[in-house]
PDB file of C-alpha atoms in Angstrom:
ATOM      1  CA  MET F   9      96.581 107.698 104.159  1.00  0.00           C
ATOM      2  CA  LEU F  10      95.599 106.570 107.641  1.00  0.00           C
ATOM      3  CA  LEU F  11      92.022 107.137 108.714  1.00  0.00           C
ATOM      4  CA  ARG F  12      90.442 106.457 112.075  1.00  0.00           C
ATOM      5  CA  TRP F  13      86.962 105.790 113.410  1.00  0.00           C
ATOM      6  CA  GLU F  14      86.143 107.982 116.349  1.00  0.00           C
ATOM      7  CA  THR F  15      84.117 105.183 117.943  1.00  0.00           C
ATOM      8  CA  THR F  16      82.727 101.736 117.245  1.00  0.00           C
ATOM      9  CA  GLU F  17      79.456 102.626 118.967  1.00  0.00           C
ATOM     10  CA  GLY F  18      76.481 101.854 116.779  1.00  0.00           C
ATOM     11  CA  LEU F  19      78.355  99.556 114.412  1.00  0.00           C
ATOM     12  CA  PRO F  20      76.852  96.091 114.155  1.00  0.00           C
ATOM     13  CA  PRO F  21      79.240  93.230 115.017  1.00  0.00           C
ATOM     14  CA  SER F  22      78.850  91.962 111.452  1.00  0.00           C
ATOM     15  CA  ALA F  23      80.082  95.254 109.909  1.00  0.00           C
ATOM     16  CA  GLN F  24      82.751  94.859 107.244  1.00  0.00           C
ATOM     17  CA  PHE F  25      84.681  97.527 105.382  1.00  0.00           C
ATOM     18  CA  LEU F  26      85.703  97.584 101.734  1.00  0.00           C
ATOM     19  CA  ILE F  27      89.030  99.369 101.377  1.00  0.00           C
ATOM     20  CA  ARG F  28      90.935 100.232  98.226  1.00  0.00           C
ATOM     21  CA  PHE F  29      94.575 101.261  98.242  1.00  0.00           C
ATOM     22  CA  SER F  30      96.157 102.934  95.259  1.00  0.00           C
ATOM     23  CA  ASP F  31      98.106 100.664  92.933  1.00  0.00           C
ATOM     24  CA  GLU F  32     101.295 102.406  94.063  1.00  0.00           C
ATOM     25  CA  SER F  33     100.535 101.625  97.706  1.00  0.00           C
ATOM     26  CA  ILE F  34     100.015  97.945  96.914  1.00  0.00           C
ATOM     27  CA  LYS F  35     103.495  97.830  95.386  1.00  0.00           C
ATOM     28  CA  SER F  36     105.039  98.915  98.691  1.00  0.00           C
ATOM     29  CA  PRO F  37     106.507  95.971 100.617  1.00  0.00           C
ATOM     30  CA  SER F  38     105.957  97.788 103.918  1.00  0.00           C
ATOM     31  CA  LEU F  39     102.187  98.198 103.503  1.00  0.00           C
ATOM     32  CA  VAL F  40     101.211  94.734 104.737  1.00  0.00           C
ATOM     33  CA  LEU F  41     103.686  94.929 107.638  1.00  0.00           C
ATOM     34  CA  HIS F  42     102.147  98.248 108.647  1.00  0.00           C
ATOM     35  CA  LEU F  43      98.640  96.797 108.403  1.00  0.00           C
ATOM     36  CA  GLU F  44      99.661  93.836 110.537  1.00  0.00           C
ATOM     37  CA  ARG F  45     101.049  96.124 113.260  1.00  0.00           C
ATOM     38  CA  VAL F  46      98.010  98.392 113.276  1.00  0.00           C
ATOM     39  CA  LEU F  47      95.493  95.533 113.305  1.00  0.00           C
ATOM     40  CA  LYS F  48      97.336  93.861 116.161  1.00  0.00           C
ATOM     41  CA  LYS F  49      97.726  97.067 118.162  1.00  0.00           C
ATOM     42  CA  ALA F  50      94.081  98.038 117.655  1.00  0.00           C
ATOM     43  CA  GLY F  51      92.852  94.519 118.429  1.00  0.00           C
ATOM     44  CA  VAL F  52      90.815  94.426 115.236  1.00  0.00           C
ATOM     45  CA  ASP F  53      89.948  91.167 113.512  1.00  0.00           C
ATOM     46  CA  GLY F  54      91.307  91.190 109.954  1.00  0.00           C
ATOM     47  CA  ALA F  55      88.110  89.501 108.732  1.00  0.00           C
ATOM     48  CA  LYS F  56      86.357  92.873 109.181  1.00  0.00           C
ATOM     49  CA  PHE F  57      88.256  94.190 106.169  1.00  0.00           C
ATOM     50  CA  ILE F  58      87.890  93.432 102.482  1.00  0.00           C
ATOM     51  CA  PHE F  59      90.816  94.908 100.585  1.00  0.00           C
ATOM     52  CA  GLU F  60      90.300  95.661  96.925  1.00  0.00           C
ATOM     53  CA  VAL F  61      92.721  95.100  94.061  1.00  0.00           C
ATOM     54  CA  THR F  62      91.734  96.391  90.635  1.00  0.00           C
ATOM     55  CA  ASP F  63      91.485  93.949  87.761  1.00  0.00           C
ATOM     56  CA  GLU F  64      93.703  96.228  85.676  1.00  0.00           C
ATOM     57  CA  PHE F  65      96.471  96.227  88.306  1.00  0.00           C
ATOM     58  CA  ALA F  66      96.189  92.466  88.864  1.00  0.00           C
ATOM     59  CA  THR F  67      96.401  91.809  85.132  1.00  0.00           C
ATOM     60  CA  GLY F  68      99.473  94.003  84.688  1.00  0.00           C
ATOM     61  CA  GLN F  69     101.210  93.142  87.987  1.00  0.00           C
ATOM     62  CA  VAL F  70     100.193  89.522  88.617  1.00  0.00           C
ATOM     63  CA  ARG F  71     103.072  88.681  90.988  1.00  0.00           C
ATOM     64  CA  LYS F  72     102.649  91.807  93.096  1.00  0.00           C
ATOM     65  CA  ALA F  73      98.868  91.386  93.236  1.00  0.00           C
ATOM     66  CA  ARG F  74      99.194  87.706  94.198  1.00  0.00           C
ATOM     67  CA  GLY F  75     101.729  88.532  96.931  1.00  0.00           C
ATOM     68  CA  PHE F  76      99.478  91.279  98.305  1.00  0.00           C
ATOM     69  CA  VAL F  77      96.409  89.020  98.352  1.00  0.00           C
ATOM     70  CA  GLN F  78      98.299  86.120  99.964  1.00  0.00           C
ATOM     71  CA  SER F  79      99.758  88.413 102.637  1.00  0.00           C
ATOM     72  CA  LEU F  80      96.338  89.830 103.471  1.00  0.00           C
ATOM     73  CA  LYS F  81      94.896  86.319 103.726  1.00  0.00           C
ATOM     74  CA  ARG F  82      97.585  85.447 106.288  1.00  0.00           C
ATOM     75  CA  LEU F  83      96.307  88.398 108.355  1.00  0.00           C
ATOM     76  CA  GLY F  84      92.785  86.981 108.172  1.00  0.00           C
ATOM     77  CA  CYS F  85      91.597  89.713 105.807  1.00  0.00           C
ATOM     78  CA  LYS F  86      89.355  89.153 102.816  1.00  0.00           C
ATOM     79  CA  THR F  87      90.067  90.377  99.316  1.00  0.00           C
ATOM     80  CA  ALA F  88      88.113  91.528  96.279  1.00  0.00           C
ATOM     81  CA  LEU F  89      89.036  91.885  92.629  1.00  0.00           C
ATOM     82  CA  THR F  90      87.349  95.115  91.504  1.00  0.00           C
ATOM     83  CA  GLN F  91      86.326  96.280  88.037  1.00  0.00           C
ATOM     84  CA  PHE F  92      85.898  92.607  87.233  1.00  0.00           C
ATOM     85  CA  GLY F  93      84.731  91.991  83.705  1.00  0.00           C
ATOM     86  CA  GLY F  94      86.255  95.221  82.419  1.00  0.00           C
ATOM     87  CA  GLN F  95      89.434  93.579  81.102  1.00  0.00           C
ATOM     88  CA  ALA F  96      89.470  91.120  78.220  1.00  0.00           C
ATOM     89  CA  ASN F  97      91.289  88.528  80.343  1.00  0.00           C
ATOM     90  CA  SER F  98      89.566  88.985  83.721  1.00  0.00           C
ATOM     91  CA  PHE F  99      88.893  85.260  84.080  1.00  0.00           C
ATOM     92  CA  CYS F 100      92.541  84.393  83.345  1.00  0.00           C
ATOM     93  CA  THR F 101      93.703  86.761  86.091  1.00  0.00           C
ATOM     94  CA  LEU F 102      91.641  84.802  88.622  1.00  0.00           C
ATOM     95  CA  LYS F 103      93.788  81.712  88.025  1.00  0.00           C
ATOM     96  CA  HIS F 104      96.548  83.578  89.878  1.00  0.00           C
ATOM     97  CA  LEU F 105      94.540  85.280  92.656  1.00  0.00           C
ATOM     98  CA  ASP F 106      92.614  83.652  95.486  1.00  0.00           C
ATOM     99  CA  VAL F 107      90.175  86.498  96.121  1.00  0.00           C
ATOM    100  CA  ASP F 108      86.911  86.175  98.036  1.00  0.00           C
ATOM    101  CA  PHE F 109      84.827  88.676  96.071  1.00  0.00           C
ATOM    102  CA  LEU F 110      84.415  89.760  92.455  1.00  0.00           C
ATOM    103  CA  LYS F 111      83.296  93.374  92.304  1.00  0.00           C
ATOM    104  CA  LEU F 112      81.704  93.886  88.888  1.00  0.00           C
ATOM    105  CA  GLU F 113      82.895  96.597  86.554  1.00  0.00           C
ATOM    106  CA  GLN F 114      80.477  99.512  86.882  1.00  0.00           C
ATOM    107  CA  GLY F 115      79.912  99.915  83.136  1.00  0.00           C
ATOM    108  CA  VAL F 116      78.290  96.494  83.023  1.00  0.00           C
ATOM    109  CA  THR F 117      75.987  97.102  85.983  1.00  0.00           C
ATOM    110  CA  GLU F 118      74.935 100.543  84.752  1.00  0.00           C
ATOM    111  CA  ASP F 119      73.703  99.156  81.414  1.00  0.00           C
ATOM    112  CA  LEU F 120      71.250  96.500  82.592  1.00  0.00           C
ATOM    113  CA  ASP F 121      68.768  97.395  79.840  1.00  0.00           C
ATOM    114  CA  ASN F 122      71.281  95.897  77.421  1.00  0.00           C
ATOM    115  CA  PRO F 123      70.752  92.119  77.075  1.00  0.00           C
ATOM    116  CA  SER F 124      74.466  91.547  76.436  1.00  0.00           C
ATOM    117  CA  ALA F 125      75.344  93.289  79.732  1.00  0.00           C
ATOM    118  CA  ARG F 126      72.872  91.082  81.614  1.00  0.00           C
ATOM    119  CA  SER F 127      74.302  88.036  79.852  1.00  0.00           C
ATOM    120  CA  LYS F 128      77.833  89.044  80.859  1.00  0.00           C
ATOM    121  CA  ILE F 129      76.790  89.441  84.496  1.00  0.00           C
ATOM    122  CA  HIS F 130      75.058  86.056  84.344  1.00  0.00           C
ATOM    123  CA  ARG F 131      78.261  84.393  83.005  1.00  0.00           C
ATOM    124  CA  ILE F 132      80.333  86.069  85.743  1.00  0.00           C
ATOM    125  CA  GLN F 133      77.830  84.956  88.394  1.00  0.00           C
ATOM    126  CA  GLU F 134      77.888  81.352  87.143  1.00  0.00           C
ATOM    127  CA  PHE F 135      81.674  81.382  87.250  1.00  0.00           C
ATOM    128  CA  ALA F 136      81.694  82.917  90.740  1.00  0.00           C
ATOM    129  CA  ASN F 137      79.289  80.244  91.995  1.00  0.00           C
ATOM    130  CA  ARG F 138      81.523  77.454  90.647  1.00  0.00           C
ATOM    131  CA  ALA F 139      84.640  79.121  92.107  1.00  0.00           C
ATOM    132  CA  ASN F 140      83.005  79.776  95.498  1.00  0.00           C
ATOM    133  CA  LYS F 141      83.380  83.553  95.225  1.00  0.00           C
ATOM    134  CA  ALA F 142      80.786  86.181  96.084  1.00  0.00           C
ATOM    135  CA  THR F 143      79.869  88.943  93.644  1.00  0.00           C
ATOM    136  CA  ILE F 144      79.278  92.625  94.300  1.00  0.00           C
ATOM    137  CA  ALA F 145      77.418  94.814  91.791  1.00  0.00           C
ATOM    138  CA  THR F 146      78.146  98.530  91.940  1.00  0.00           C
ATOM    139  CA  ARG F 147      76.199 101.583  90.835  1.00  0.00           C
ATOM    140  CA  VAL F 148      72.755 100.190  91.632  1.00  0.00           C
ATOM    141  CA  HIS F 149      70.472 103.208  91.286  1.00  0.00           C
ATOM    142  CA  GLY F 150      66.954 101.805  91.167  1.00  0.00           C
ATOM    143  CA  ALA F 151      64.514  99.048  92.032  1.00  0.00           C
ATOM    144  CA  ARG F 152      64.524  97.633  88.499  1.00  0.00           C
ATOM    145  CA  SER F 153      68.320  97.242  88.500  1.00  0.00           C
ATOM    146  CA  LEU F 154      68.215  95.685  91.953  1.00  0.00           C
ATOM    147  CA  ALA F 155      65.534  93.204  90.871  1.00  0.00           C
ATOM    148  CA  LEU F 156      67.470  92.200  87.729  1.00  0.00           C
ATOM    149  CA  LEU F 157      70.688  91.693  89.692  1.00  0.00           C
ATOM    150  CA  TRP F 158      68.952  89.587  92.363  1.00  0.00           C
ATOM    151  CA  GLU F 159      67.299  87.554  89.596  1.00  0.00           C
ATOM    152  CA  ILE F 160      70.737  86.860  88.116  1.00  0.00           C
ATOM    153  CA  GLY F 161      71.973  85.855  91.565  1.00  0.00           C
ATOM    154  CA  VAL F 162      74.420  88.627  92.426  1.00  0.00           C
ATOM    155  CA  ASP F 163      75.354  88.317  96.108  1.00  0.00           C
ATOM    156  CA  TYR F 164      75.787  91.960  97.169  1.00  0.00           C
ATOM    157  CA  VAL F 165      74.967  95.381  95.753  1.00  0.00           C
ATOM    158  CA  GLN F 166      76.270  98.903  96.260  1.00  0.00           C
ATOM    159  CA  GLY F 167      74.805 102.144  95.056  1.00  0.00           C
ATOM    160  CA  ASN F 168      72.684 105.147  95.890  1.00  0.00           C
ATOM    161  CA  TYR F 169      69.491 103.066  95.780  1.00  0.00           C
ATOM    162  CA  THR F 170      70.593 100.886  98.686  1.00  0.00           C
ATOM    163  CA  GLN F 171      72.481 103.494 100.706  1.00  0.00           C
ATOM    164  CA  SER F 172      73.458 107.124 100.664  1.00  0.00           C
ATOM    165  CA  PRO F 173      76.974 107.956  99.488  1.00  0.00           C
ATOM    166  CA  PRO F 174      79.524 107.205 102.221  1.00  0.00           C
ATOM    167  CA  ILE F 175      80.413 109.788 104.790  1.00  0.00           C
ATOM    168  CA  GLU F 176      83.698 111.530 104.271  1.00  0.00           C
ATOM    169  CA  LEU F 177      86.352 110.289 106.637  1.00  0.00           C
ATOM    170  CA  ARG F 178      88.915 112.778 107.795  1.00  0.00           C
ATOM    171  CA  SER F 179      92.617 112.361 107.213  1.00  0.00           C
ATOM    172  CA  MET F 180      94.726 111.079 110.095  1.00  0.00           C
ATOM    173  CA  LYS F 181      96.651 114.332 109.843  1.00  0.00           C
ATOM    174  CA  GLU F 182      93.719 115.904 111.685  1.00  0.00           C
ATOM    175  CA  TYR F 183      94.316 113.610 114.682  1.00  0.00           C
ATOM    176  CA  PRO F 184      97.174 113.208 117.102  1.00  0.00           C
ATOM    177  CA  ARG F 185      99.239 110.094 116.421  1.00  0.00           C
ATOM    178  CA  ASP F 186      98.029 108.270 119.517  1.00  0.00           C
ATOM    179  CA  PHE F 187      97.077 104.697 118.635  1.00  0.00           C
ATOM    180  CA  THR F 188      96.836 103.613 122.272  1.00  0.00           C
ATOM    181  CA  LYS F 189      93.149 104.355 122.827  1.00  0.00           C
ATOM    182  CA  PRO F 190      91.392 100.973 122.902  1.00  0.00           C
ATOM    183  CA  GLU F 191      88.063 102.443 121.815  1.00  0.00           C
ATOM    184  CA  SER F 192      89.562 103.572 118.502  1.00  0.00           C
ATOM    185  CA  ARG F 193      89.230 101.476 115.386  1.00  0.00           C
ATOM    186  CA  PHE F 194      91.271 102.141 112.301  1.00  0.00           C
ATOM    187  CA  VAL F 195      90.249 102.079 108.660  1.00  0.00           C
ATOM    188  CA  TYR F 196      92.573 102.443 105.684  1.00  0.00           C
TER     189      TYR F 196
END
């Protein structure tokens, strides 16, 4: 599904966007070619985008996930392995993927009162530090959770405590298919 920003006004130059495609979309060989064309036509730096691949997909489709990540890197985009820590072999999957971010599995970050969950996050953070990867904790809903995650060393957080739920973007079907307006910026 193609989505479009109406304007870039008000966005800080450092703004980045996390984008997740469905597993089926990632399997499509034309997806990266399409992204390349749109980024070039829109004049958007690929480094603005962090594309997510789920740990489950990467574990089950290692070659496809690796090809997708490598192709995105060639476009200058960043990548994240999401739901990290949810699969028994999450660390093994990373041997095959050169991602920039590890987005922690939400079940772990929601249960911070559990010492074993905090210990798991700590182990993931230590690994990420050694591997030069940033971590993102999801579902942060309060000051206590935020404080515990910062204490562990998590790099970034997402959740209702830090920001309101995202605005709903409208489908490209609601717009004319005119990609020639230079003020437009595209998000997938």
